[in-house]
C-alpha positions as a printed NumPy array, in Angstrom:
array([[181.9  ,  73.903, 115.619],
       [179.234,  72.436, 113.394],
       [176.061,  74.322, 112.499],
       [173.783,  72.096, 114.631],
       [176.077,  72.589, 117.635],
       [176.03 ,  76.343, 117.091],
       [172.234,  76.329, 116.971],
       [172.028,  74.143, 120.079],
       [174.315,  76.561, 121.906],
       [172.125,  79.457, 120.749],
       [169.031,  77.823, 122.249],
       [170.889,  77.111, 125.492],
       [171.952,  80.766, 125.568],
       [168.421,  82.006, 124.992],
       [166.957,  79.929, 127.829],
       [169.856,  80.914, 130.068],
       [169.492,  84.635, 129.4  ],
       [165.708,  84.98 , 129.247],
       [163.602,  83.374, 132.011],
       [160.463,  84.026, 129.928],
       [161.717,  81.918, 127.007],
       [160.201,  78.548, 126.102],
       [161.127,  75.894, 123.539],
       [158.474,  73.455, 122.37 ],
       [157.982,  70.788, 119.744],
       [157.568,  67.107, 119.004],
       [160.131,  64.675, 120.481],
       [162.46 ,  67.458, 121.587],
       [162.928,  66.185, 125.151],
       [166.003,  64.265, 126.3  ],
       [167.28 ,  61.697, 125.722],
       [166.072,  61.982, 122.105],
       [166.715,  65.706, 121.769],
       [164.846,  66.223, 118.515],
       [165.006,  64.519, 115.126],
       [168.259,  66.345, 114.324],
       [169.542,  66.6  , 117.933],
       [169.356,  70.399, 117.911],
       [167.462,  70.473, 121.246],
       [169.684,  67.906, 122.963],
       [170.331,  68.769, 126.614],
       [167.752,  71.549, 126.805],
       [165.042,  69.716, 128.726],
       [167.547,  68.345, 131.247],
       [168.914,  71.802, 131.976],
       [165.663,  73.767, 131.746],
       [162.839,  71.474, 132.903],
       [159.48 ,  73.193, 132.683],
       [160.514,  75.544, 129.888],
       [161.175,  72.867, 127.271],
       [157.847,  71.327, 126.355],
       [157.222,  68.143, 124.406],
       [154.027,  68.397, 122.389],
       [151.577,  66.039, 120.69 ],
       [152.001,  65.459, 116.949],
       [150.02 ,  68.518, 115.873],
       [151.842,  71.351, 114.138],
       [148.778,  73.562, 114.356],
       [148.482,  72.998, 118.099],
       [152.142,  73.521, 118.973],
       [152.321,  76.68 , 116.839],
       [149.14 ,  77.99 , 118.442],
       [150.561,  77.359, 121.929],
       [153.779,  79.143, 120.947],
       [151.778,  82.117, 119.672],
       [149.781,  82.169, 122.9  ],
       [152.951,  82.164, 124.989],
       [154.357,  85.011, 122.91 ],
       [151.078,  86.939, 123.066],
       [151.267,  86.933, 126.877],
       [154.781,  88.397, 126.948],
       [156.994,  85.347, 126.729],
       [159.482,  84.338, 124.047],
       [158.647,  81.095, 122.26 ],
       [160.714,  78.93 , 119.911],
       [158.691,  76.168, 118.279],
       [160.212,  73.309, 116.293],
       [158.405,  71.766, 113.33 ],
       [160.078,  68.368, 113.033],
       [160.132,  68.567, 109.233],
       [159.478,  71.914, 107.6  ],
       [157.138,  70.285, 105.075],
       [154.525,  70.158, 107.826],
       [154.584,  73.891, 108.546],
       [151.732,  73.95 , 106.035],
       [149.594,  72.334, 108.756],
       [150.235,  75.436, 110.885],
       [149.414,  77.906, 108.105],
       [146.235,  79.136, 109.783],
       [147.89 ,  79.692, 113.167],
       [150.81 ,  81.518, 111.543],
       [149.023,  83.654, 108.986],
       [145.574,  84.191, 110.513],
       [146.517,  84.378, 114.182],
       [150.186,  85.031, 114.947],
       [151.048,  87.408, 112.092],
       [147.845,  89.414, 112.506],
       [148.074,  89.586, 116.299],
       [150.997,  91.988, 115.986],
       [148.779,  94.786, 114.686],
       [145.037,  94.04 , 114.877],
       [144.349,  94.978, 118.515],
       [144.505,  98.739, 118.091],
       [148.26 ,  99.153, 118.447],
       [151.567,  97.412, 117.943],
       [151.717,  94.319, 120.148],
       [155.132,  92.655, 120.401],
       [154.968,  88.941, 119.714],
       [158.33 ,  87.234, 120.2  ],
       [158.005,  83.947, 118.394],
       [160.276,  81.83 , 116.189],
       [159.135,  78.717, 114.335],
       [162.049,  76.509, 113.312],
       [161.572,  74.558, 110.083],
       [164.159,  71.908, 109.067],
       [163.845,  72.066, 105.313],
       [165.237,  70.977, 101.955],
       [166.396,  67.788, 100.256],
       [169.706,  66.022,  99.885],
       [169.117,  63.599, 102.753],
       [167.028,  60.929, 101.028],
       [163.892,  61.583, 103.058],
       [161.528,  61.472, 100.101],
       [158.753,  63.626,  98.659],
       [156.981,  64.73 , 101.85 ],
       [160.056,  65.371, 104.019],
       [162.387,  67.219, 101.635],
       [160.607,  70.327, 100.359],
       [161.56 ,  73.996, 100.525],
       [158.32 ,  75.872, 101.201],
       [159.692,  79.368, 101.855],
       [157.834,  80.872,  98.914],
       [154.421,  80.124, 100.402],
       [155.028,  82.604, 103.24 ],
       [156.645,  85.483, 101.31 ],
       [154.628,  88.694, 101.49 ],
       [152.542,  87.968, 104.584],
       [152.328,  91.182, 106.671],
       [153.676,  90.691, 110.175],
       [155.604,  87.522, 109.313],
       [159.372,  87.565, 108.738],
       [161.383,  84.802, 107.063],
       [164.973,  83.894, 107.886],
       [167.202,  81.066, 106.695],
       [169.997,  79.402, 108.636],
       [173.464,  79.886, 107.231],
       [176.914,  78.468, 107.989],
       [178.135,  82.095, 107.904],
       [175.778,  83.619, 110.503],
       [176.044,  82.9  , 114.231],
       [172.716,  81.445, 115.303],
       [172.717,  83.148, 118.688],
       [172.833,  86.55 , 116.996],
       [170.221,  85.514, 114.422],
       [167.9  ,  84.167, 117.122],
       [168.245,  87.399, 119.097],
       [167.52 ,  89.455, 115.978],
       [164.37 ,  87.467, 115.21 ],
       [163.025,  87.853, 118.744],
       [163.881,  91.558, 118.837],
       [161.676,  92.117, 115.773],
       [158.661,  91.497, 117.999],
       [156.773,  89.607, 115.309],
       [156.535,  85.925, 114.379],
       [159.481,  84.652, 112.359],
       [159.93 ,  81.472, 110.378],
       [163.471,  80.116, 110.542],
       [164.2  ,  77.749, 107.675],
       [167.089,  75.385, 108.461],
       [168.428,  73.438, 105.491],
       [169.011,  69.974, 106.912],
       [172.233,  69.409, 104.995],
       [173.821,  72.238, 106.987],
       [173.501,  70.589, 110.406],
       [176.728,  68.597, 110.052],
       [178.713,  71.29 , 108.232],
       [181.296,  73.491, 109.998],
       [180.585,  77.104, 110.805],
       [182.379,  79.898, 108.911],
       [184.45 ,  77.621, 106.717],
       [185.448,  78.952, 103.307],
       [188.379,  77.264, 101.609],
       [190.98 ,  79.13 ,  99.496],
       [190.942,  80.944,  97.177],
       [187.795,  82.416,  98.73 ],
       [187.454,  84.865, 101.6  ],
       [184.425,  85.365, 103.849],
       [183.451,  88.751, 105.256],
       [180.273,  90.184, 106.702],
       [178.421,  93.384, 105.991],
       [175.606,  93.661, 108.491],
       [173.036,  90.983, 107.692],
       [174.973,  89.839, 104.615],
       [177.721,  87.269, 104.347],
       [179.919,  88.075, 101.357],
       [182.308,  85.585,  99.746],
       [184.852,  86.866,  97.236],
       [188.06 ,  85.658,  95.678],
       [190.86 ,  86.348,  98.129],
       [193.167,  89.295,  97.283],
       [191.296,  90.08 ,  94.066],
       [190.949,  93.791,  93.356],
       [188.987,  93.132,  90.17 ],
       [185.253,  93.616,  89.956],
       [183.485,  90.218,  89.876],
       [182.062,  89.04 ,  86.577],
       [178.885,  87.816,  88.255],
       [177.127,  87.973,  91.603],
       [175.097,  85.061,  92.969],
       [172.54 ,  85.708,  95.707],
       [171.535,  82.588,  97.614],
       [170.167,  81.579, 101.025],
       [172.358,  79.692, 103.464],
       [171.35 ,  76.199, 102.408],
       [172.554,  76.865,  98.866],
       [175.911,  78.368,  99.852],
       [178.073,  75.243,  99.556],
       [176.652,  74.461,  96.108],
       [177.292,  78.   ,  94.919],
       [180.845,  77.877,  96.272],
       [181.505,  74.651,  94.392],
       [180.235,  76.272,  91.19 ],
       [182.323,  79.386,  91.868],
       [185.436,  77.244,  92.184],
       [184.849,  75.377,  88.919],
       [184.004,  78.598,  87.08 ],
       [187.249,  80.168,  88.285],
       [189.461,  77.169,  87.551],
       [187.957,  76.203,  84.213],
       [187.054,  79.58 ,  82.709],
       [188.588,  82.269,  84.952],
       [185.133,  83.623,  85.768],
       [185.168,  85.6  ,  89.014],
       [181.964,  85.212,  91.025],
       [180.793,  86.858,  94.259],
       [178.343,  85.181,  96.648],
       [175.894,  87.092,  98.852],
       [174.065,  85.201, 101.608],
       [171.42 ,  87.194, 103.507],
       [170.172,  85.944, 106.858],
       [166.745,  87.531, 106.503],
       [164.899,  86.479, 103.368],
       [161.777,  88.592, 103.854],
       [161.372,  91.464, 104.112],
       [164.636,  91.662, 102.173],
       [166.845,  94.731, 102.553],
       [167.531,  95.133,  98.832],
       [169.506,  98.343,  99.401],
       [172.082,  96.349, 101.393],
       [172.817,  94.322,  98.252],
       [173.626,  97.324,  96.083],
       [177.18 ,  98.121,  97.305],
       [178.188,  94.581,  96.311],
       [176.428,  94.579,  92.964],
       [177.924,  93.138,  89.789],
       [176.302,  93.843,  86.427],
       [175.308,  90.168,  86.031],
       [173.141,  88.682,  88.809],
       [171.938,  85.138,  89.439],
       [169.623,  84.144,  92.302],
       [169.752,  80.468,  93.331],
       [167.226,  78.743,  95.602],
       [166.083,  75.181,  96.149],
       [162.35 ,  75.724,  95.768],
       [160.487,  75.051,  92.553],
       [159.843,  78.037,  90.293],
       [156.809,  80.297,  90.573],
       [156.121,  83.058,  93.103],
       [159.406,  82.535,  94.961],
       [161.772,  84.484,  97.167],
       [164.144,  84.658,  94.197],
       [161.423,  86.278,  92.097],
       [160.997,  88.893,  94.822],
       [164.749,  89.595,  94.822],
       [164.738,  89.95 ,  91.029],
       [161.778,  92.338,  91.201],
       [163.438,  94.535,  93.827],
       [166.719,  94.702,  91.912],
       [164.971,  95.456,  88.629],
       [163.098,  98.318,  90.292],
       [166.278,  99.862,  91.714],
       [169.164,  99.135,  89.354],
       [167.833,  97.907,  86.013],
       [170.011, 100.404,  84.134],
       [173.156,  98.999,  85.794],
       [172.493,  95.391,  84.83 ],
       [173.57 ,  93.718,  81.592],
       [170.348,  91.76 ,  81.476],
       [167.521,  90.375,  83.589],
       [168.321,  88.701,  86.894],
       [168.536,  84.979,  86.159],
       [166.69 ,  82.642,  88.518],
       [167.781,  79.096,  89.371],
       [165.334,  76.601,  90.897],
       [164.846,  72.901,  91.404],
       [162.847,  71.011,  88.801],
       [159.053,  71.102,  89.   ],
       [158.767,  67.579,  90.374],
       [158.295,  65.775,  93.656],
       [161.614,  64.986,  95.326],
       [162.528,  61.288,  95.007],
       [164.068,  59.263,  97.798],
       [166.783,  57.558,  95.74 ],
       [169.928,  59.697,  95.77 ],
       [170.648,  59.52 ,  92.049],
       [167.098,  60.616,  91.234],
       [167.069,  63.256,  93.958],
       [170.197,  64.799,  92.444],
       [168.432,  65.126,  89.108],
       [165.632,  67.181,  90.667],
       [167.413,  69.46 ,  93.148],
       [169.55 ,  72.465,  92.26 ],
       [173.212,  71.457,  92.218],
       [176.638,  72.804,  91.337],
       [176.25 ,  72.073,  87.628],
       [172.93 ,  73.948,  87.407],
       [174.432,  77.055,  89.019],
       [177.574,  76.762,  86.885],
       [175.472,  76.649,  83.715],
       [173.234,  79.553,  84.834],
       [176.232,  81.828,  85.446],
       [177.755,  81.027,  82.042],
       [174.433,  81.628,  80.287],
       [173.881,  84.903,  82.138],
       [177.342,  86.135,  81.131],
       [176.624,  85.29 ,  77.508],
       [173.425,  87.305,  77.739]])
């Protein structure tokens, strides 16, 4: 099953299981079924609870928050995650604050889906990774889709938190298979974490890379080349929840060299938050500072060969690991 199919099945399951659940967004109704076909079939099966909206991210996010505020569950789709910035006020001034500003904890079951990231040739305004702009907002949780986490379980976890959640979905993942890790690597799970190690290796890894789901395939490619070319053993950790991050869950898997890879540009990022948390807890166990890997500080071009020069790729991660090991 591909990631988009898994997510579609998760949305079908939610609407099937919860009669108070709604899905809303632009162009999500059949026969179109959304820009990336993730909502295909939903409106035909659940008429009345799948709502096509005008082209207004602020409006559709406000409606979703209102539905959640009155006891329903709401999943809103931003067609391209770049435009979640147009819903910033509804998310950060209304939805996130509504959880706690009425004199007591008020459950607000709301998920805003944000197709994000480059690699598809969509150009500067449809290819960004804006996760960092929402890190640290009280009452707002951030998750990222992963090929190693079942979306039905992730969706249930987000709604159970009882607070608005942003779900960043790297667009390049939609066509990729679920749970596929080729030899010599082995995938296992430890709670919220997906952990990828070298199969049958009892040796401690030389380096650990922490990355969100959209970066996983690039990290795995770098891990393979590092192993084949230089016999460097690397471990990959992929958390489902980006913020608030459970840093203590990372510690049992820790290597003494750590790299954090993300697609956003540098400056005030999720990766910076991870580095800060690890420094505060385990600085004495690390060989050096956590090394951060980002895309270049530039708009994302449309042409593939130029886009590849801007976005984080296998070679960038490969080089960062080697440099971190050299200290």
